Amino acid sequence: MSTSSGVHRDPTRPQPLRVEARAEAARVVLVLVGDLTFGTAPSLEEHVREVAEAAGPDLPADLVIDVAALDFCDSAGLAALIGLQRRAARRGGTVALAGASGTLRRVLRVTGAEILFTLRPADPASGVGSEGQVG
């Protein structure tokens, strides 16, 4: 199976999740690469905690999650994304998913979770959805 980066991988073996996280003036940006699963979802939550602690009271309420390089997302991964959306909403913010396509987009639609997020196309230049104005 080819990943979004064109690298061949064994689809029967879980892939680690790599998270790049940064707080910007108006939003927190997360770039996810790999598999978001029961085993890797805690890593995502830990990265969000680290960004929140570093930003302190100036933490932006809006969150942009670039999922274009996400190879797989199971129900625990979806629950983690929904949890981030709920936390952002409690702070008056929103969560945008940039680059959701294929199976993830279908799962969002079938479960009804797509209404919780702003869905944006991926922007290869910035690594975030083109409507996200990040970069």
PDB file of C-alpha atoms in Angstrom:
ATOM      1  CA  MET A   1       0.000   0.000   0.000  1.00  0.00           C
ATOM      2  CA  SER A   2       1.270   3.487  -0.816  1.00  0.00           C
ATOM      3  CA  THR A   3       0.986   6.217   1.763  1.00  0.00           C
ATOM      4  CA  SER A   4       0.117   9.806   0.937  1.00  0.00           C
ATOM      5  CA  SER A   5       3.871  10.413   0.668  1.00  0.00           C
ATOM      6  CA  GLY A   6       4.243   7.627  -1.932  1.00  0.00           C
ATOM      7  CA  VAL A   7       6.171   5.330   0.419  1.00  0.00           C
ATOM      8  CA  HIS A   8       5.110   1.679   0.428  1.00  0.00           C
ATOM      9  CA  ARG A   9       4.174   0.202   3.799  1.00  0.00           C
ATOM     10  CA  ASP A  10       2.725  -2.991   5.171  1.00  0.00           C
ATOM     11  CA  PRO A  11      -0.986  -2.206   5.772  1.00  0.00           C
ATOM     12  CA  THR A  12      -1.176  -4.892   8.458  1.00  0.00           C
ATOM     13  CA  ARG A  13       1.377  -3.123  10.662  1.00  0.00           C
ATOM     14  CA  PRO A  14       0.355  -0.024  12.588  1.00  0.00           C
ATOM     15  CA  GLN A  15       2.381   3.060  11.805  1.00  0.00           C
ATOM     16  CA  PRO A  16       3.513   5.501  14.467  1.00  0.00           C
ATOM     17  CA  LEU A  17       1.903   8.923  14.643  1.00  0.00           C
ATOM     18  CA  ARG A  18       4.106  11.944  14.141  1.00  0.00           C
ATOM     19  CA  VAL A  19       2.647  15.223  15.335  1.00  0.00           C
ATOM     20  CA  GLU A  20       4.033  18.639  14.547  1.00  0.00           C
ATOM     21  CA  ALA A  21       2.379  21.219  16.771  1.00  0.00           C
ATOM     22  CA  ARG A  22       2.730  24.957  17.059  1.00  0.00           C
ATOM     23  CA  ALA A  23       0.750  27.844  18.486  1.00  0.00           C
ATOM     24  CA  GLU A  24       0.323  30.807  16.186  1.00  0.00           C
ATOM     25  CA  ALA A  25      -1.208  34.184  16.883  1.00  0.00           C
ATOM     26  CA  ALA A  26      -4.782  33.164  16.070  1.00  0.00           C
ATOM     27  CA  ARG A  27      -4.730  29.358  16.169  1.00  0.00           C
ATOM     28  CA  VAL A  28      -2.961  26.167  17.124  1.00  0.00           C
ATOM     29  CA  VAL A  29      -1.769  24.129  14.138  1.00  0.00           C
ATOM     30  CA  LEU A  30      -1.248  20.357  14.271  1.00  0.00           C
ATOM     31  CA  VAL A  31       0.147  18.347  11.370  1.00  0.00           C
ATOM     32  CA  LEU A  32      -0.539  14.596  11.692  1.00  0.00           C
ATOM     33  CA  VAL A  33       1.501  11.972   9.839  1.00  0.00           C
ATOM     34  CA  GLY A  34       0.951   8.199  10.162  1.00  0.00           C
ATOM     35  CA  ASP A  35      -1.855   6.357  11.961  1.00  0.00           C
ATOM     36  CA  LEU A  36      -4.243   7.876  14.501  1.00  0.00           C
ATOM     37  CA  THR A  37      -5.385   4.838  16.496  1.00  0.00           C
ATOM     38  CA  PHE A  38      -6.126   3.552  19.968  1.00  0.00           C
ATOM     39  CA  GLY A  39      -2.382   3.193  20.478  1.00  0.00           C
ATOM     40  CA  THR A  40      -1.357   6.597  19.120  1.00  0.00           C
ATOM     41  CA  ALA A  41      -4.241   8.890  20.165  1.00  0.00           C
ATOM     42  CA  PRO A  42      -2.640   9.573  23.585  1.00  0.00           C
ATOM     43  CA  SER A  43       0.388  10.975  21.730  1.00  0.00           C
ATOM     44  CA  LEU A  44      -1.860  13.498  19.953  1.00  0.00           C
ATOM     45  CA  GLU A  45      -3.430  14.535  23.233  1.00  0.00           C
ATOM     46  CA  GLU A  46       0.029  14.902  24.819  1.00  0.00           C
ATOM     47  CA  HIS A  47       1.194  17.203  22.017  1.00  0.00           C
ATOM     48  CA  VAL A  48      -1.897  19.368  22.462  1.00  0.00           C
ATOM     49  CA  ARG A  49      -1.226  19.548  26.219  1.00  0.00           C
ATOM     50  CA  GLU A  50       2.381  20.593  25.584  1.00  0.00           C
ATOM     51  CA  VAL A  51       1.312  23.373  23.206  1.00  0.00           C
ATOM     52  CA  ALA A  52      -1.329  24.523  25.704  1.00  0.00           C
ATOM     53  CA  GLU A  53       1.185  24.623  28.559  1.00  0.00           C
ATOM     54  CA  ALA A  54       3.733  26.512  26.463  1.00  0.00           C
ATOM     55  CA  ALA A  55       1.153  29.080  25.336  1.00  0.00           C
ATOM     56  CA  GLY A  56      -0.365  29.499  28.796  1.00  0.00           C
ATOM     57  CA  PRO A  57      -3.278  31.941  29.003  1.00  0.00           C
ATOM     58  CA  ASP A  58      -2.546  33.178  25.474  1.00  0.00           C
ATOM     59  CA  LEU A  59      -3.519  29.816  23.929  1.00  0.00           C
ATOM     60  CA  PRO A  60      -5.651  30.457  20.829  1.00  0.00           C
ATOM     61  CA  ALA A  61      -9.080  28.805  20.889  1.00  0.00           C
ATOM     62  CA  ASP A  62      -9.056  27.828  17.203  1.00  0.00           C
ATOM     63  CA  LEU A  63      -7.352  24.644  16.037  1.00  0.00           C
ATOM     64  CA  VAL A  64      -6.306  23.597  12.532  1.00  0.00           C
ATOM     65  CA  ILE A  65      -5.446  19.914  12.103  1.00  0.00           C
ATOM     66  CA  ASP A  66      -3.723  18.951   8.864  1.00  0.00           C
ATOM     67  CA  VAL A  67      -4.761  15.330   8.249  1.00  0.00           C
ATOM     68  CA  ALA A  68      -3.571  15.092   4.626  1.00  0.00           C
ATOM     69  CA  ALA A  69      -0.708  12.744   5.609  1.00  0.00           C
ATOM     70  CA  LEU A  70      -2.809  10.660   7.991  1.00  0.00           C
ATOM     71  CA  ASP A  71      -2.734   7.100   6.654  1.00  0.00           C
ATOM     72  CA  PHE A  72      -5.339   5.556   8.964  1.00  0.00           C
ATOM     73  CA  CYS A  73      -7.778   6.643  11.658  1.00  0.00           C
ATOM     74  CA  ASP A  74      -9.729   4.166  13.803  1.00  0.00           C
ATOM     75  CA  SER A  75     -12.632   4.876  16.153  1.00  0.00           C
ATOM     76  CA  ALA A  76     -10.264   5.908  18.967  1.00  0.00           C
ATOM     77  CA  GLY A  77      -8.589   8.350  16.601  1.00  0.00           C
ATOM     78  CA  LEU A  78     -11.960   9.775  15.603  1.00  0.00           C
ATOM     79  CA  ALA A  79     -12.860  10.063  19.299  1.00  0.00           C
ATOM     80  CA  ALA A  80      -9.614  11.973  19.908  1.00  0.00           C
ATOM     81  CA  LEU A  81     -10.447  14.423  17.100  1.00  0.00           C
ATOM     82  CA  ILE A  82     -13.961  14.898  18.479  1.00  0.00           C
ATOM     83  CA  GLY A  83     -12.501  15.444  21.955  1.00  0.00           C
ATOM     84  CA  LEU A  84     -10.277  18.213  20.591  1.00  0.00           C
ATOM     85  CA  GLN A  85     -13.296  19.770  18.899  1.00  0.00           C
ATOM     86  CA  ARG A  86     -15.279  19.732  22.149  1.00  0.00           C
ATOM     87  CA  ARG A  87     -12.425  21.346  24.085  1.00  0.00           C
ATOM     88  CA  ALA A  88     -12.065  24.046  21.452  1.00  0.00           C
ATOM     89  CA  ALA A  89     -15.830  24.688  21.462  1.00  0.00           C
ATOM     90  CA  ARG A  90     -15.814  25.111  25.263  1.00  0.00           C
ATOM     91  CA  ARG A  91     -13.223  27.849  24.779  1.00  0.00           C
ATOM     92  CA  GLY A  92     -15.279  29.487  22.009  1.00  0.00           C
ATOM     93  CA  GLY A  93     -13.081  28.106  19.227  1.00  0.00           C
ATOM     94  CA  THR A  94     -13.421  25.915  16.182  1.00  0.00           C
ATOM     95  CA  VAL A  95     -11.530  22.975  14.710  1.00  0.00           C
ATOM     96  CA  ALA A  96     -10.718  22.769  11.011  1.00  0.00           C
ATOM     97  CA  LEU A  97      -9.542  19.554   9.386  1.00  0.00           C
ATOM     98  CA  ALA A  98      -7.305  20.304   6.419  1.00  0.00           C
ATOM     99  CA  GLY A  99      -6.852  17.713   3.710  1.00  0.00           C
ATOM    100  CA  ALA A 100      -9.369  15.116   4.934  1.00  0.00           C
ATOM    101  CA  SER A 101     -10.003  12.765   2.034  1.00  0.00           C
ATOM    102  CA  GLY A 102     -10.708   9.166   1.182  1.00  0.00           C
ATOM    103  CA  THR A 103     -11.595   6.908   4.054  1.00  0.00           C
ATOM    104  CA  LEU A 104     -11.344   9.605   6.728  1.00  0.00           C
ATOM    105  CA  ARG A 105     -13.735  11.878   4.846  1.00  0.00           C
ATOM    106  CA  ARG A 106     -16.159   8.967   4.437  1.00  0.00           C
ATOM    107  CA  VAL A 107     -15.959   8.056   8.141  1.00  0.00           C
ATOM    108  CA  LEU A 108     -16.661  11.676   9.073  1.00  0.00           C
ATOM    109  CA  ARG A 109     -19.690  11.708   6.777  1.00  0.00           C
ATOM    110  CA  VAL A 110     -21.103   8.296   7.774  1.00  0.00           C
ATOM    111  CA  THR A 111     -20.758   8.975  11.508  1.00  0.00           C
ATOM    112  CA  GLY A 112     -22.159  12.487  11.222  1.00  0.00           C
ATOM    113  CA  ALA A 113     -18.950  13.890  12.717  1.00  0.00           C
ATOM    114  CA  GLU A 114     -18.266  16.085   9.677  1.00  0.00           C
ATOM    115  CA  ILE A 115     -20.700  18.699  11.040  1.00  0.00           C
ATOM    116  CA  LEU A 116     -18.384  19.203  14.019  1.00  0.00           C
ATOM    117  CA  PHE A 117     -15.475  20.382  11.896  1.00  0.00           C
ATOM    118  CA  THR A 118     -14.715  22.894   9.199  1.00  0.00           C
ATOM    119  CA  LEU A 119     -13.343  20.809   6.318  1.00  0.00           C
ATOM    120  CA  ARG A 120     -10.699  22.446   4.146  1.00  0.00           C
ATOM    121  CA  PRO A 121      -8.612  21.248   1.226  1.00  0.00           C
ATOM    122  CA  ALA A 122      -4.936  20.656   1.842  1.00  0.00           C
ATOM    123  CA  ASP A 123      -2.478  23.338   0.801  1.00  0.00           C
ATOM    124  CA  PRO A 124       0.852  21.691  -0.094  1.00  0.00           C
ATOM    125  CA  ALA A 125       2.720  24.991   0.224  1.00  0.00           C
ATOM    126  CA  SER A 126       1.841  25.597   3.857  1.00  0.00           C
ATOM    127  CA  GLY A 127       0.936  22.108   5.016  1.00  0.00           C
ATOM    128  CA  VAL A 128      -2.494  23.350   6.109  1.00  0.00           C
ATOM    129  CA  GLY A 129      -5.851  23.755   4.388  1.00  0.00           C
ATOM    130  CA  SER A 130      -5.781  26.571   1.853  1.00  0.00           C
ATOM    131  CA  GLU A 131      -8.693  28.366   3.487  1.00  0.00           C
ATOM    132  CA  GLY A 132      -6.897  28.173   6.844  1.00  0.00           C
ATOM    133  CA  GLN A 133      -4.745  31.196   5.981  1.00  0.00           C
ATOM    134  CA  VAL A 134      -1.853  29.646   7.879  1.00  0.00           C
ATOM    135  CA  GLY A 135       1.645  30.222   6.674  1.00  0.00           C
TER     136      GLY A 135
END
